[in-house]
Structure formats: C-alpha cells, structure tokens
Amino acid sequence: MKHVLFVLVALFCLLMAGCAPREVRYVVGVSQCSDDEWREQMNKEIRREALFYPGVKIDIRTAKDNNAQQIADIESLIGEGVDLLIVSPNEADAITPVIEKAYNKGIPVVLVDRKIRSDKYTAYVGADNYEIGRQVGSYIAERLQGKGNLVEVAGLKASTSALERHRGLMDALRETPDIKLIASADAAWLRVPAEKAFGDILSKFPDIDMVFAHNDRMAAGAYDAAVKQHREHDMLFVGIDALAGEGYGVEQVANRQLDATFIYPTGGDKVMEVAMNILQGRDYTRETVLSTALVNKANARIMQMQTAHIGQLDNKIEVLDKQLDTYLMRYSSQRMLLYACIVILVLVAMLLFFVVRAFWTKNRLNAELSDQKKRLEEQRDQLISLSKQLEEATHAKLAFFTNVSHDFRTPLTLIAAPVNQLAESNKLGENERFLLNIIQKNVTVLLRLINQILDFRKFENGKLSMALSRFDISENIKDWTDAFRTLSYRKHIHFTVSVEPSEEGYVMIADAEKMERITYNLLSNAFKFTPENGTIEIKLSQFTKEGERWLRYQVSDTGIGMPAEHVKHIFESFYQIDVHHAGSGIGLALVKAFVEMHGGTIAVDSGEGRGTVFTLEMPVQQNGVPEENVEKNIVLTNLKEGAVLSADQETIQTAPEVVERDDKETVLIIDDNQDVRDYVKSLLHDKYTVIEASNGQEGLQQAMKYVPDAVICDVMMPVMDGMECCRRLKSEVQTSHIPVMMLTAYTMDEQKVKGYECGADSYILKPFSARLLQVRLRNLIDNRLRLQSFFADKTSLRKEPIADLDKGFVEKLRALIDDQLGNSELSVEDLGDKIGMSRVQLYRKSKALTGYSPNELLRIARLKKAASLLASTEKTIAEITYEVGFSSPSYFTKCYKDYFGESPTDFLKRKG
C-alpha cells in the first residue's frame, strides 16, 4: 500500500508540473513621456508584436509630460530588474542622467521617437524629425509658391523632436527667403495650449498665410483659435502624425480643417523587433529611421478606407486569437483530465489485486477514455477548420489589395499628368524641378508596384503575355538602374554596371518592360539586404548555346545572404525567410515567371555572411514578331502633341482638323440648363450649325428630325435623362451613326461605364476646357467622316480635300483590300510590297489619312462584306467566314459581334 501512495504522489507532482504556467523569460519596461493617442497606438503595436515572442512580459508606464514622474518610473523599472528599457524621453537634458544610469548598469536601452544628450543608449527607433521638418518646409514653399507669412506652433522646445523639426523647417525655407516665419510659440504638444498661444498670435498679426504645428493636436488647437476669430479660411494649417480615427489627423485633412499632415510612424512593432534582437543576441541596427509621407486631400479618403478595412481585419484577428486561446485553454483542461484519468487507471491497475470489482471499474475508465478521444478529435477538426478560415482570409486580403491596386491607378494618373505639365514649364527653378523629378520617379515606382500586384494575379490566372520589341539592353540598363543611384549614395554602397565587350552587340528581341521589372526586383532585393559600405554589381555577357546567342545577366551583392535551407524556396510565391524579413513575397516569383516566359533560367547562389548572386540566362532573340519602335514613337509623339486617347478603343487620333467641308456640320446640344447651352453654342456657332433641346425626349425628337453630325448631351435632365437618350439614339437606324459626347458633373467611374454601355463615344467632366470640348468634337466628327470616306463609293473621295497623291494611295489601298478580301494569309507586309512601301511607312500613311492601321481597315472591310453577304445571300456563316478571309468561324463571330453589337446568328434570326 505504501508503494501505491508513493506512485500516486509522484504522478500528482508530475501532473502539477505539466500544468504550471509558462515561465517569464524577459521583462521589458516601457516608459512613455505622455499618454496621447499617438503613443497609445505605439503601445498597442508593442503589445501585439510581443505576442510573437513567448515568455515576454511588457510593463508600460506613462509620465504624462512630467520629467520627475518619468525619472521615478525609470528608477522603479531599474529597481525591479527589467531586462530591457524602452524609453521615449520627455526632455532630453532632464532624462539623460537616469538613462545613462540604466545603461551603465548593463540594461539595454532602446530610445523611441526622441533622443538624449548622450550616446549611452543601445538603439534608437523613430522617424527622422529633421527630415520631416525639412519635408514640411519644402511642402510649405511649394504650397505658398515661395512667398507668404508662416507661424510655427512648436512642441516642447526642450525635446529633441521639436528642436530637430524646427531645424529641418528652417533649413528648407532658406531657399525661399520670401517666406517669413513671423511668429513661433511653444504649445508643449497639447491642443489647449496651442489654441491659446495661436489666439494671441492672431491678435498680433493680421496677415498669416500658413500655420505649421509640430503635431496634429496642436494644429487642431490652432484651427479652433482661428475659427473663434472667423479667420480659418484666411490661412492653411499643416500638422504631423497623420493618425487615422475619429477626430485625428487624417480625418481633419479629409474634412479640410488641415491642408495636409505628414505621417509620423509609431513603429511599435519595429521597436519590439529591435528589442528582441538585442535580448536574443541577434544582429540589430543601432539607428532605425522610419519613413514618412504626405497626406493631403488627394489621398486622405483612401487612407481612411484602408485604415477602416485594416481595423476590421485586426478585429477579426483579435477575435480569432481569443478563440484560439479558448481552444488552447480547453485543450489544457482536457489534458489535465486525461492525466487524471491515467492516474486513476494506474491506481485501478494496482488495486486490481485487492479489489474484486476492479474489472468493472476498468471497463468504465476505458469507456471514459474513448469518449475523451472523441472529444479530442472534435477539437482537432475545429483547429483544422480554423486553419482553413485563416487561409481564406489570406486569399481575401490578397484579392482586396489587388482591387485597391486597380483603384490606385486613377489617382496616380491624376498626379502624374499635372506633374508632367508643370515639368514642361520654363518658369520653374532648379529646386522646383528637382522636386518634380522626385515626384515623377516615385509615381513611376508606385505604378510599378501596382502593376507588379496585377501581373502576379495575371500570372496566377495564366493570362500573363509578352510584348516583344527590339532594343539594346546594354543601353537600357543605364536608365533602368538610374533610380538606384541616389539610394547607393545614401547607403554608401558601391554600385556598378559592367558590360563585357561583344562584337555582335547587345541588341535583343524580348519584352523590354519585363526585363526592366526583372532588374528592378533583383536590385530592390539586393539593396534591401546589403549593409552600408557594401557592393552591388550588375554584369552583362553573352555566350553560345546550341548555335544561338544567349544573354547572361548577373546581379550580385555582398549582403547578409541566405541560409541554404531557404535558397531552394526563394522563388516560391509568398515565401519569406522569417517575420523579420518582411515583403510582398511575390517579387522573386514574378522574376522567375518573366525569365521562363523568355525561355530562360534563373539560379541563385547565396550563403549566410557571403552575399547573394542571381544568374539569369536567356536567348537573345525571342520567337515572334517584335513591335516596331517607329510605331511606338509615333504614338508617343502624338500623345506629347495633345492627341486624344479614346476611352473604348486604343486608337490615337490627332487633334488638328483634317476634314473641311463647304457646308457647316450640325451639332445638337441637349441640356436642361440654358446657360450651359448658351455657353456651348457660343463656342461652336462659328464652325457649326447649332440646334438645341432642353431634355432628352426633346433632343431625341430633334435628332430624328435633323439627323445632326454630332450630339452633346448632359447626363442629368428631367423628362428623359442623358443615359436613356443616348441609348435611344444608338438604337434607332436613323441616328445610330451619330457620335454622342456626354457632359457630366459626376466623376464616378461607374457612371462613365454606364454612359459607354449606353453607346456614348466620349465623356467630358464639368467644368470642362473649351479647347478640350472643341478638339473632342472635331475628332468625333472627323473619325466618322474618315470611315465614311474610305468605305463609301469612289466618288465620295472627290469631296474630301486630300492631295492627288494621297487620293491615289487611298484608292490603291482600297482596291488591294477589295481584291485580296478572301485571302486569309494576307498580311501588312504583303500590302506594303504591293503598294511599294515598307511595313512602317504603310502604317504611318494609313494612320495619318484614315485614322486606322492597315490591319484594322482590312478587318472592317471583311466585316462589311460579310454583313452584305449575310443580308443578300443564303450562304452559311461558315461559307461567308472563309469567303471574306477569316481563318475560323469562331473568330469571325467574335469580331462580327464586337463591331456590329450582335452575332451573325442573331442577325440571321432577326432577318427571317
């Protein structure tokens, strides 16, 4: 019996040891200088990041802007024996001694946001306050156009962040002496003191153009003071922090209280990452500088939407985390119960010799164990289901960011177009042109990143294709790598591009855009993992493989390298080495896809501490017909000279008038606003006969009666709106050919899509440019006349003011197309040979005179002939397909439906 009791006690002790709580390995003390919303966000990020490190306890204290309280907090944390201190100093001079004390005791100290008057700290994480101040100064100089009165509402002037922001501001404004800093006030980072201080300044200075506050709270206080004196519309307000949430910086920008704010990242997750690298003896960066960005009315709403969605995802993650904790707790209790059952089973086995009824007890325990196993299996199934839900959430997140990437393209285009117009101005100074150049480069970077996400989705769906062209990669590589020169200077990295001499040269046929993307992704990867004073090199060389010339393209660096177990997975989608090497996870996967599309291979040689070498090998000449560079230059030239890109066809049409007639064309204006009709009429009456209508129904009647050459129609009207009017015009035989230009005050893409679905040929937003309206209208009419003149009887050509040589060209081209209509093998080269021109010359000539390429003209002629045969003969669709030169009935049906709006089968059904 004694032995039984001994075993029972031993098993009980083992059970208690197995159920004991986890041991705390590290205690991290956090001393915050204040408890504002910005630091609350940082504290949340620190706690959330700590969840990834088991055994870490976080102790956060706040001094509420009191030096004595913060010193007492740090002394207390030192006394409690914390393993590491995270400190955001209130004032540098006051807090420096106690931080030095902790550092001298061997406690690692990570400074956050602000620094001290000493270098006795382990690491620093935070934004570059001087750089933020300098960027604000540059923004102010640009916004005020180099002239105006500025007021500065500063933070606690004894804090390093306030001092550095002021210094950066003043350095930036030295280049614009006409911007005067007329007043500066210390508001201690708080809203109420800022309101009072700025109220006093308002009473002294009647002329203030802009107010710069060191944070958004003080900017809001200054705005409140201006509202009280009814001067909030006389000046612009700029802040720093750009926190999302009700009443914070992003909402203030969206509500036009602030003109702009600059993101001052909290970086709590990065702080915790650096702290754990220090505690666990891993490499870390002593000075971690977080980046910033401008938030203005152009992107504030987008940031609010993104933040709201991310907040929803965070809430879902928290719910899932709580559910997981519940399951783990339940699992722990079940495990305790299992251990207890084992103890009981052992006791029953030992007491079997002493208790006659042990057999029945054993059966009962076995039944209980079976039931326990079933419950454990159910919980296992629940965990598997939870894992699937997390996977679905990940795919939903990727789909969301893909959709957001589509939405980003419109605002980025709206940024790029004005910047390009400003860049063409001769009135810009060197600094302004430098800033515009930065904007242009970064818009390009953003578009490249967005296109990378979209291309990845295409790659996943098997829809990624190549656009071949002929180019010299040794020359293009200089342009592709130019964007990394500044980064190499800033990181003190020796960056070189070397090209091995070759008699054949480096002209290749490939997809130039994808080659550029390969270069960009590989260099981005190299610069990310190469420390200061490292080396990055690109090498181009050629070799012969199976009688063909191949390109060898190497990108090497002396960075941190990768362990061997990770190298074999580096090209897999979404693969990341660990949580500390974050990225999109699709860049290298796309690189591999692009290389394999070119029939090449990519290999990587890497090791920890010895850098990485990516080696690409691919054929110099890809199979396929490259696009002509000359044709691309034509398109680019037309775009630069003010060409208009049609919304529903990628056809470039130049603006100058090419069709003149003795009689004026007739234009119908449909708008319920008399002033709008009068204004448009005043723009057009010199060149056109103008008729008017006040609503869609009246306009439809006028169009049926007069059959105008073009219609300009408003969207929102009584009786019949513009959408319905356009649809009716396009559905009537008498008016279906008339081009319709829609006018609207709404900018939503959905409404534009509805307009184009109704048959609209063009869209102009109110308020519109008079020149734009005139050019669009001229192009719409001319495009219709070009098509009519080409496919009408030969007599109609004599009515057009085209030179005799051009008449001969058009007649000869038309005759060649008519003669060869049934030849499905007819190509542009064949037409060029018969007419005595090269492919490029034929393309230029045809585009200039008709607005269409030779291929388009040939396809339209075949479709017109097919329509005539369908209407006048009893031939089958297949017979007509091959008679007019199409290679297959399915392709003919697609082209026919795209052009006429209905399939041949539908036409035959309607015919009879």
GROMACS .gro file of C-alpha atoms in nm, residues 540-881:
model
  342
  540LEU     CA    1   2.614   4.153  -6.878
  541SER     CA    2   2.783   3.898  -7.103
  542GLN     CA    3   2.700   3.667  -7.394
  543PHE     CA    4   2.768   3.303  -7.475
  544THR     CA    5   2.670   3.050  -7.740
  545LYS     CA    6   2.431   2.764  -7.666
  546GLU     CA    7   2.324   2.515  -7.935
  547GLY     CA    8   2.430   2.758  -8.207
  548GLU     CA    9   2.233   3.053  -8.068
  549ARG     CA   10   2.343   3.364  -7.882
  550TRP     CA   11   2.236   3.372  -7.518
  551LEU     CA   12   2.247   3.654  -7.263
  552ARG     CA   13   2.395   3.600  -6.918
  553TYR     CA   14   2.270   3.860  -6.669
  554GLN     CA   15   2.414   3.856  -6.314
  555VAL     CA   16   2.317   4.064  -6.009
  556SER     CA   17   2.549   4.014  -5.713
  557ASP     CA   18   2.576   4.174  -5.371
  558THR     CA   19   2.783   4.145  -5.053
  559GLY     CA   20   2.477   4.147  -4.827
  560ILE     CA   21   2.376   3.922  -4.539
  561GLY     CA   22   2.297   3.627  -4.766
  562MET     CA   23   2.051   3.343  -4.707
  563PRO     CA   24   2.080   3.007  -4.530
  564ALA     CA   25   2.094   2.705  -4.761
  565GLU     CA   26   1.756   2.572  -4.643
  566HIS     CA   27   1.584   2.891  -4.763
  567VAL     CA   28   1.756   2.929  -5.101
  568LYS     CA   29   1.558   2.646  -5.265
  569HIS     CA   30   1.228   2.813  -5.170
  570ILE     CA   31   1.317   3.173  -5.255
  571PHE     CA   32   1.121   3.178  -5.586
  572GLU     CA   33   0.802   3.040  -5.432
  573SER     CA   34   0.500   3.274  -5.404
  574PHE     CA   35   0.462   3.443  -5.063
  575TYR     CA   36   0.772   3.271  -4.923
  576GLN     CA   37   0.954   3.469  -4.652
  577ILE     CA   38   1.260   3.366  -4.457
  578ASP     CA   39   1.112   3.483  -4.124
  579VAL     CA   40   0.896   3.760  -3.978
  580HIS     CA   41   1.194   3.996  -3.967
  581HIS     CA   42   1.248   3.989  -4.346
  582ALA     CA   43   0.903   4.109  -4.445
  583GLY     CA   44   0.800   4.185  -4.803
  584SER     CA   45   0.525   4.114  -5.052
  585GLY     CA   46   0.659   3.768  -5.128
  586ILE     CA   47   0.577   3.796  -5.499
  587GLY     CA   48   0.873   3.989  -5.644
  588LEU     CA   49   1.111   3.696  -5.699
  589ALA     CA   50   0.824   3.469  -5.802
  590LEU     CA   51   0.742   3.717  -6.081
  591VAL     CA   52   1.111   3.739  -6.178
  592LYS     CA   53   1.121   3.361  -6.228
  593ALA     CA   54   0.795   3.374  -6.427
  594PHE     CA   55   0.928   3.653  -6.655
  595VAL     CA   56   1.256   3.467  -6.715
  596GLU     CA   57   1.080   3.141  -6.801
  597MET     CA   58   0.846   3.327  -7.039
  598HIS     CA   59   1.162   3.426  -7.229
  599GLY     CA   60   1.271   3.060  -7.244
  600GLY     CA   61   1.547   3.120  -6.989
  601THR     CA   62   1.659   3.002  -6.648
  602ILE     CA   63   1.742   3.174  -6.319
  603ALA     CA   64   1.966   3.044  -6.043
  604VAL     CA   65   2.074   3.182  -5.706
  605ASP     CA   66   2.395   3.126  -5.513
  606SER     CA   67   2.385   3.250  -5.155
  607GLY     CA   68   2.515   3.181  -4.808
  608GLU     CA   69   2.498   3.349  -4.472
  609GLY     CA   70   2.752   3.630  -4.450
  610ARG     CA   71   2.884   3.597  -4.807
  611GLY     CA   72   2.617   3.773  -5.013
  612THR     CA   73   2.394   3.658  -5.297
  613VAL     CA   74   2.435   3.615  -5.674
  614PHE     CA   75   2.136   3.584  -5.909
  615THR     CA   76   2.227   3.449  -6.257
  616LEU     CA   77   1.981   3.478  -6.548
  617GLU     CA   78   2.037   3.310  -6.884
  618MET     CA   79   1.803   3.352  -7.182
  619PRO     CA   80   1.810   3.358  -7.565
  620VAL     CA   81   1.897   3.696  -7.716
  621GLN     CA   82   1.633   3.655  -7.992
  622GLN     CA   83   1.281   3.555  -7.883
  623ASN     CA   84   1.049   3.380  -8.128
  624GLY     CA   85   0.778   3.614  -8.252
  625VAL     CA   86   0.735   3.944  -8.434
  626PRO     CA   87   0.857   4.245  -8.233
  627GLU     CA   88   0.660   4.566  -8.225
  628GLU     CA   89   0.814   4.836  -8.442
  629ASN     CA   90   0.988   5.104  -8.238
  630VAL     CA   91   0.893   5.357  -8.504
  631GLU     CA   92   0.526   5.290  -8.444
  632LYS     CA   93   0.578   5.342  -8.071
  633ASN     CA   94   0.750   5.672  -8.140
  634ILE     CA   95   0.453   5.783  -8.349
  635VAL     CA   96   0.220   5.711  -8.060
  636LEU     CA   97   0.444   5.889  -7.809
  637THR     CA   98   0.481   6.191  -8.035
  638ASN     CA   99   0.107   6.218  -8.086
  639LEU     CA  100   0.048   6.196  -7.713
  640LYS     CA  101   0.300   6.472  -7.644
  641GLU     CA  102   0.143   6.696  -7.907
  642GLY     CA  103  -0.201   6.679  -7.745
  643ALA     CA  104  -0.351   6.369  -7.901
  644VAL     CA  105  -0.670   6.231  -7.753
  645LEU     CA  106  -0.691   5.865  -7.642
  646SER     CA  107  -1.038   5.720  -7.700
  647ALA     CA  108  -1.186   5.553  -7.392
  648ASP     CA  109  -1.322   5.246  -7.569
  649GLN     CA  110  -1.053   5.192  -7.836
  650GLU     CA  111  -0.678   5.222  -7.800
  651THR     CA  112  -0.663   5.437  -8.115
  652ILE     CA  113  -0.455   5.756  -8.129
  653GLN     CA  114  -0.627   6.041  -8.312
  654THR     CA  115  -0.454   6.375  -8.356
  655ALA     CA  116  -0.632   6.697  -8.273
  656PRO     CA  117  -0.583   6.921  -8.580
  657GLU     CA  118  -0.874   6.936  -8.821
  658VAL     CA  119  -0.826   6.721  -9.131
  659VAL     CA  120  -1.171   6.739  -9.285
  660GLU     CA  121  -1.315   7.057  -9.429
  661ARG     CA  122  -1.649   7.091  -9.598
  662ASP     CA  123  -1.822   7.373  -9.776
  663ASP     CA  124  -2.131   7.344  -9.557
  664LYS     CA  125  -2.121   7.353  -9.178
  665GLU     CA  126  -2.177   7.036  -8.976
  666THR     CA  127  -2.479   7.034  -8.746
  667VAL     CA  128  -2.438   6.984  -8.371
  668LEU     CA  129  -2.731   6.915  -8.135
  669ILE     CA  130  -2.689   7.041  -7.775
  670ILE     CA  131  -2.914   6.869  -7.516
  671ASP     CA  132  -2.902   7.026  -7.169
  672ASP     CA  133  -3.171   7.144  -6.926
  673ASN     CA  134  -2.953   7.440  -6.823
  674GLN     CA  135  -3.000   7.737  -7.058
  675ASP     CA  136  -2.666   7.892  -6.954
  676VAL     CA  137  -2.479   7.576  -7.044
  677ARG     CA  138  -2.650   7.558  -7.382
  678ASP     CA  139  -2.570   7.925  -7.448
  679TYR     CA  140  -2.206   7.877  -7.348
  680VAL     CA  141  -2.153   7.569  -7.565
  681LYS     CA  142  -2.333   7.737  -7.852
  682SER     CA  143  -2.102   8.040  -7.822
  683LEU     CA  144  -1.804   7.804  -7.855
  684LEU     CA  145  -1.937   7.626  -8.163
  685HIS     CA  146  -2.155   7.864  -8.366
  686ASP     CA  147  -1.865   7.995  -8.581
  687LYS     CA  148  -1.788   7.648  -8.721
  688TYR     CA  149  -2.112   7.456  -8.677
  689THR     CA  150  -2.486   7.490  -8.719
  690VAL     CA  151  -2.617   7.454  -8.362
  691ILE     CA  152  -2.964   7.332  -8.261
  692GLU     CA  153  -3.081   7.295  -7.902
  693ALA     CA  154  -3.306   7.084  -7.679
  694SER     CA  155  -3.387   7.118  -7.307
  695ASN     CA  156  -3.434   6.750  -7.221
  696GLY     CA  157  -3.368   6.401  -7.357
  697GLN     CA  158  -3.710   6.349  -7.510
  698GLU     CA  159  -3.699   6.679  -7.698
  699GLY     CA  160  -3.342   6.604  -7.803
  700LEU     CA  161  -3.438   6.265  -7.941
  701GLN     CA  162  -3.712   6.429  -8.149
  702GLN     CA  163  -3.472   6.693  -8.280
  703ALA     CA  164  -3.215   6.427  -8.369
  704MET     CA  165  -3.471   6.221  -8.559
  705LYS     CA  166  -3.584   6.533  -8.745
  706TYR     CA  167  -3.250   6.696  -8.834
  707VAL     CA  168  -3.002   6.399  -8.812
  708PRO     CA  169  -2.710   6.612  -8.683
  709ASP     CA  170  -2.342   6.529  -8.731
  710ALA     CA  171  -2.281   6.509  -8.354
  711VAL     CA  172  -2.472   6.530  -8.024
  712ILE     CA  173  -2.353   6.693  -7.700
  713CYS     CA  174  -2.576   6.564  -7.419
  714ASP     CA  175  -2.595   6.629  -7.044
  715VAL     CA  176  -2.643   6.327  -6.813
  716MET     CA  177  -2.888   6.454  -6.550
  717MET     CA  178  -3.205   6.601  -6.711
  718PRO     CA  179  -3.580   6.593  -6.648
  719VAL     CA  180  -3.835   6.400  -6.859
  720MET     CA  181  -3.561   6.176  -7.012
  721ASP     CA  182  -3.204   6.167  -6.880
  722GLY     CA  183  -2.891   6.161  -7.093
  723MET     CA  184  -2.827   5.788  -7.048
  724GLU     CA  185  -3.167   5.690  -7.185
  725CYS     CA  186  -3.143   5.950  -7.461
  726CYS     CA  187  -2.805   5.812  -7.572
  727ARG     CA  188  -2.933   5.456  -7.564
  728ARG     CA  189  -3.236   5.552  -7.779
  729LEU     CA  190  -3.018   5.742  -8.026
  730LYS     CA  191  -2.787   5.443  -8.069
  731SER     CA  192  -3.080   5.201  -8.111
  732GLU     CA  193  -3.252   5.393  -8.394
  733VAL     CA  194  -3.138   5.326  -8.750
  734GLN     CA  195  -3.162   5.695  -8.846
  735THR     CA  196  -2.938   5.812  -8.560
  736SER     CA  197  -2.721   5.514  -8.460
  737HIS     CA  198  -2.420   5.650  -8.652
  738ILE     CA  199  -2.420   5.990  -8.477
  739PRO     CA  200  -2.132   6.031  -8.228
  740VAL     CA  201  -2.253   6.128  -7.880
  741MET     CA  202  -2.046   6.328  -7.631
  742MET     CA  203  -2.172   6.312  -7.270
  743LEU     CA  204  -2.132   6.604  -7.024
  744THR     CA  205  -2.147   6.536  -6.651
  745ALA     CA  206  -2.057   6.686  -6.315
  746TYR     CA  207  -2.008   6.340  -6.163
  747THR     CA  208  -1.662   6.183  -6.157
  748MET     CA  209  -1.755   5.827  -6.058
  749ASP     CA  210  -1.619   5.565  -6.296
  750GLU     CA  211  -1.941   5.364  -6.256
  751GLN     CA  212  -2.138   5.641  -6.423
  752LYS     CA  213  -1.885   5.664  -6.706
  753VAL     CA  214  -1.916   5.290  -6.757
  754LYS     CA  215  -2.295   5.321  -6.775
  755GLY     CA  216  -2.257   5.600  -7.030
  756TYR     CA  217  -2.028   5.395  -7.251
  757GLU     CA  218  -2.259   5.095  -7.215
  758CYS     CA  219  -2.537   5.315  -7.349
  759GLY     CA  220  -2.323   5.387  -7.655
  760ALA     CA  221  -2.155   5.719  -7.566
  761ASP     CA  222  -1.849   5.795  -7.779
  762SER     CA  223  -1.680   6.040  -7.542
  763TYR     CA  224  -1.706   6.180  -7.190
  764ILE     CA  225  -1.619   6.530  -7.062
  765LEU     CA  226  -1.640   6.632  -6.696
  766LYS     CA  227  -1.783   6.964  -6.583
  767PRO     CA  228  -1.628   7.218  -6.554
  768PHE     CA  229  -1.464   7.146  -6.888
  769SER     CA  230  -1.197   7.310  -7.100
  770ALA     CA  231  -1.336   7.491  -7.403
  771ARG     CA  232  -1.042   7.377  -7.615
  772LEU     CA  233  -1.087   7.018  -7.499
  773LEU     CA  234  -1.454   7.019  -7.595
  774GLN     CA  235  -1.378   7.167  -7.939
  775VAL     CA  236  -1.100   6.917  -8.008
  776ARG     CA  237  -1.301   6.617  -7.888
  777LEU     CA  238  -1.599   6.723  -8.101
  778ARG     CA  239  -1.380   6.777  -8.408
  779ASN     CA  240  -1.220   6.435  -8.362
  780LEU     CA  241  -1.554   6.259  -8.322
  781ILE     CA  242  -1.688   6.408  -8.646
  782ASP     CA  243  -1.362   6.355  -8.835
  783ASN     CA  244  -1.334   5.992  -8.728
  784ARG     CA  245  -1.684   5.927  -8.859
  785LEU     CA  246  -1.602   6.105  -9.188
  786ARG     CA  247  -1.275   5.912  -9.232
  787LEU     CA  248  -1.455   5.582  -9.206
  788GLN     CA  249  -1.729   5.701  -9.441
  789SER     CA  250  -1.482   5.835  -9.697
  790PHE     CA  251  -1.287   5.510  -9.705
  791PHE     CA  252  -1.576   5.270  -9.743
  792ALA     CA  253  -1.810   5.490  -9.950
  793ASP     CA  254  -1.822   5.493 -10.330
  794LYS     CA  255  -1.514   5.627 -10.504
  795THR     CA  256  -1.700   5.943 -10.592
  796SER     CA  257  -1.713   6.041 -10.227
  797LEU     CA  258  -1.335   6.076 -10.223
  798ARG     CA  259  -1.357   6.376 -10.452
  799LYS     CA  260  -1.545   6.568 -10.184
  800GLU     CA  261  -1.254   6.538  -9.940
  801PRO     CA  262  -0.966   6.793  -9.951
  802ILE     CA  263  -0.696   6.526  -9.990
  803ALA     CA  264  -0.392   6.577 -10.217
  804ASP     CA  265  -0.384   6.390 -10.551
  805LEU     CA  266  -0.103   6.160 -10.436
  806ASP     CA  267  -0.294   6.076 -10.119
  807LYS     CA  268  -0.607   6.007 -10.325
  808GLY     CA  269  -0.407   5.763 -10.532
  809PHE     CA  270  -0.273   5.593 -10.220
  810VAL     CA  271  -0.618   5.555 -10.065
  811GLU     CA  272  -0.772   5.428 -10.391
  812LYS     CA  273  -0.487   5.182 -10.443
  813LEU     CA  274  -0.505   5.057 -10.083
  814ARG     CA  275  -0.883   5.018 -10.110
  815ALA     CA  276  -0.853   4.829 -10.437
  816LEU     CA  277  -0.585   4.597 -10.292
  817ILE     CA  278  -0.802   4.520  -9.990
  818ASP     CA  279  -1.109   4.455 -10.211
  819ASP     CA  280  -0.907   4.226 -10.444
  820GLN     CA  281  -0.749   4.028 -10.159
  821LEU     CA  282  -1.053   4.020  -9.929
  822GLY     CA  283  -1.084   3.641  -9.939
  823ASN     CA  284  -0.712   3.578  -9.880
  824SER     CA  285  -0.682   3.479  -9.512
  825GLU     CA  286  -0.299   3.479  -9.541
  826LEU     CA  287  -0.286   3.846  -9.648
  827SER     CA  288  -0.052   4.039  -9.415
  828VAL     CA  289   0.054   4.401  -9.372
  829GLU     CA  290   0.390   4.314  -9.530
  830ASP     CA  291   0.209   4.183  -9.841
  831LEU     CA  292   0.009   4.504  -9.873
  832GLY     CA  293   0.328   4.708  -9.830
  833ASP     CA  294   0.510   4.510 -10.103
  834LYS     CA  295   0.221   4.555 -10.348
  835ILE     CA  296   0.186   4.927 -10.279
  836GLY     CA  297   0.564   4.989 -10.278
  837MET     CA  298   0.615   5.077  -9.912
  838SER     CA  299   0.774   4.923  -9.606
  839ARG     CA  300   0.557   4.797  -9.320
  840VAL     CA  301   0.635   5.107  -9.110
  841GLN     CA  302   0.573   5.351  -9.398
  842LEU     CA  303   0.241   5.183  -9.475
  843TYR     CA  304   0.141   5.202  -9.109
  844ARG     CA  305   0.225   5.575  -9.092
  845LYS     CA  306   0.049   5.662  -9.418
  846SER     CA  307  -0.265   5.465  -9.340
  847LYS     CA  308  -0.284   5.601  -8.984
  848ALA     CA  309  -0.240   5.962  -9.098
  849LEU     CA  310  -0.507   5.951  -9.373
  850THR     CA  311  -0.769   5.719  -9.222
  851GLY     CA  312  -0.704   5.705  -8.850
  852TYR     CA  313  -0.681   5.324  -8.870
  853SER     CA  314  -0.396   5.078  -8.914
  854PRO     CA  315  -0.393   4.853  -9.226
  855ASN     CA  316  -0.499   4.552  -9.017
  856GLU     CA  317  -0.798   4.742  -8.881
  857LEU     CA  318  -0.901   4.857  -9.229
  858LEU     CA  319  -0.874   4.502  -9.363
  859ARG     CA  320  -1.080   4.361  -9.076
  860ILE     CA  321  -1.352   4.630  -9.114
  861ALA     CA  322  -1.372   4.571  -9.489
  862ARG     CA  323  -1.412   4.196  -9.435
  863LEU     CA  324  -1.684   4.254  -9.174
  864LYS     CA  325  -1.870   4.495  -9.405
  865LYS     CA  326  -1.853   4.243  -9.690
  866ALA     CA  327  -1.969   3.965  -9.457
  867ALA     CA  328  -2.265   4.175  -9.342
  868SER     CA  329  -2.362   4.236  -9.705
  869LEU     CA  330  -2.343   3.863  -9.785
  870LEU     CA  331  -2.549   3.773  -9.478
  871ALA     CA  332  -2.819   4.019  -9.581
  872SER     CA  333  -2.831   3.938  -9.954
  873THR     CA  334  -2.747   3.564  -9.987
  874GLU     CA  335  -2.846   3.232  -9.838
  875LYS     CA  336  -2.488   3.125  -9.766
  876THR     CA  337  -2.400   2.973  -9.431
  877ILE     CA  338  -2.192   3.156  -9.174
  878ALA     CA  339  -1.900   2.917  -9.232
  879GLU     CA  340  -1.908   2.978  -9.610
  880ILE     CA  341  -1.910   3.354  -9.559
  881THR     CA  342  -1.630   3.325  -9.299
   0.00000   0.00000   0.00000
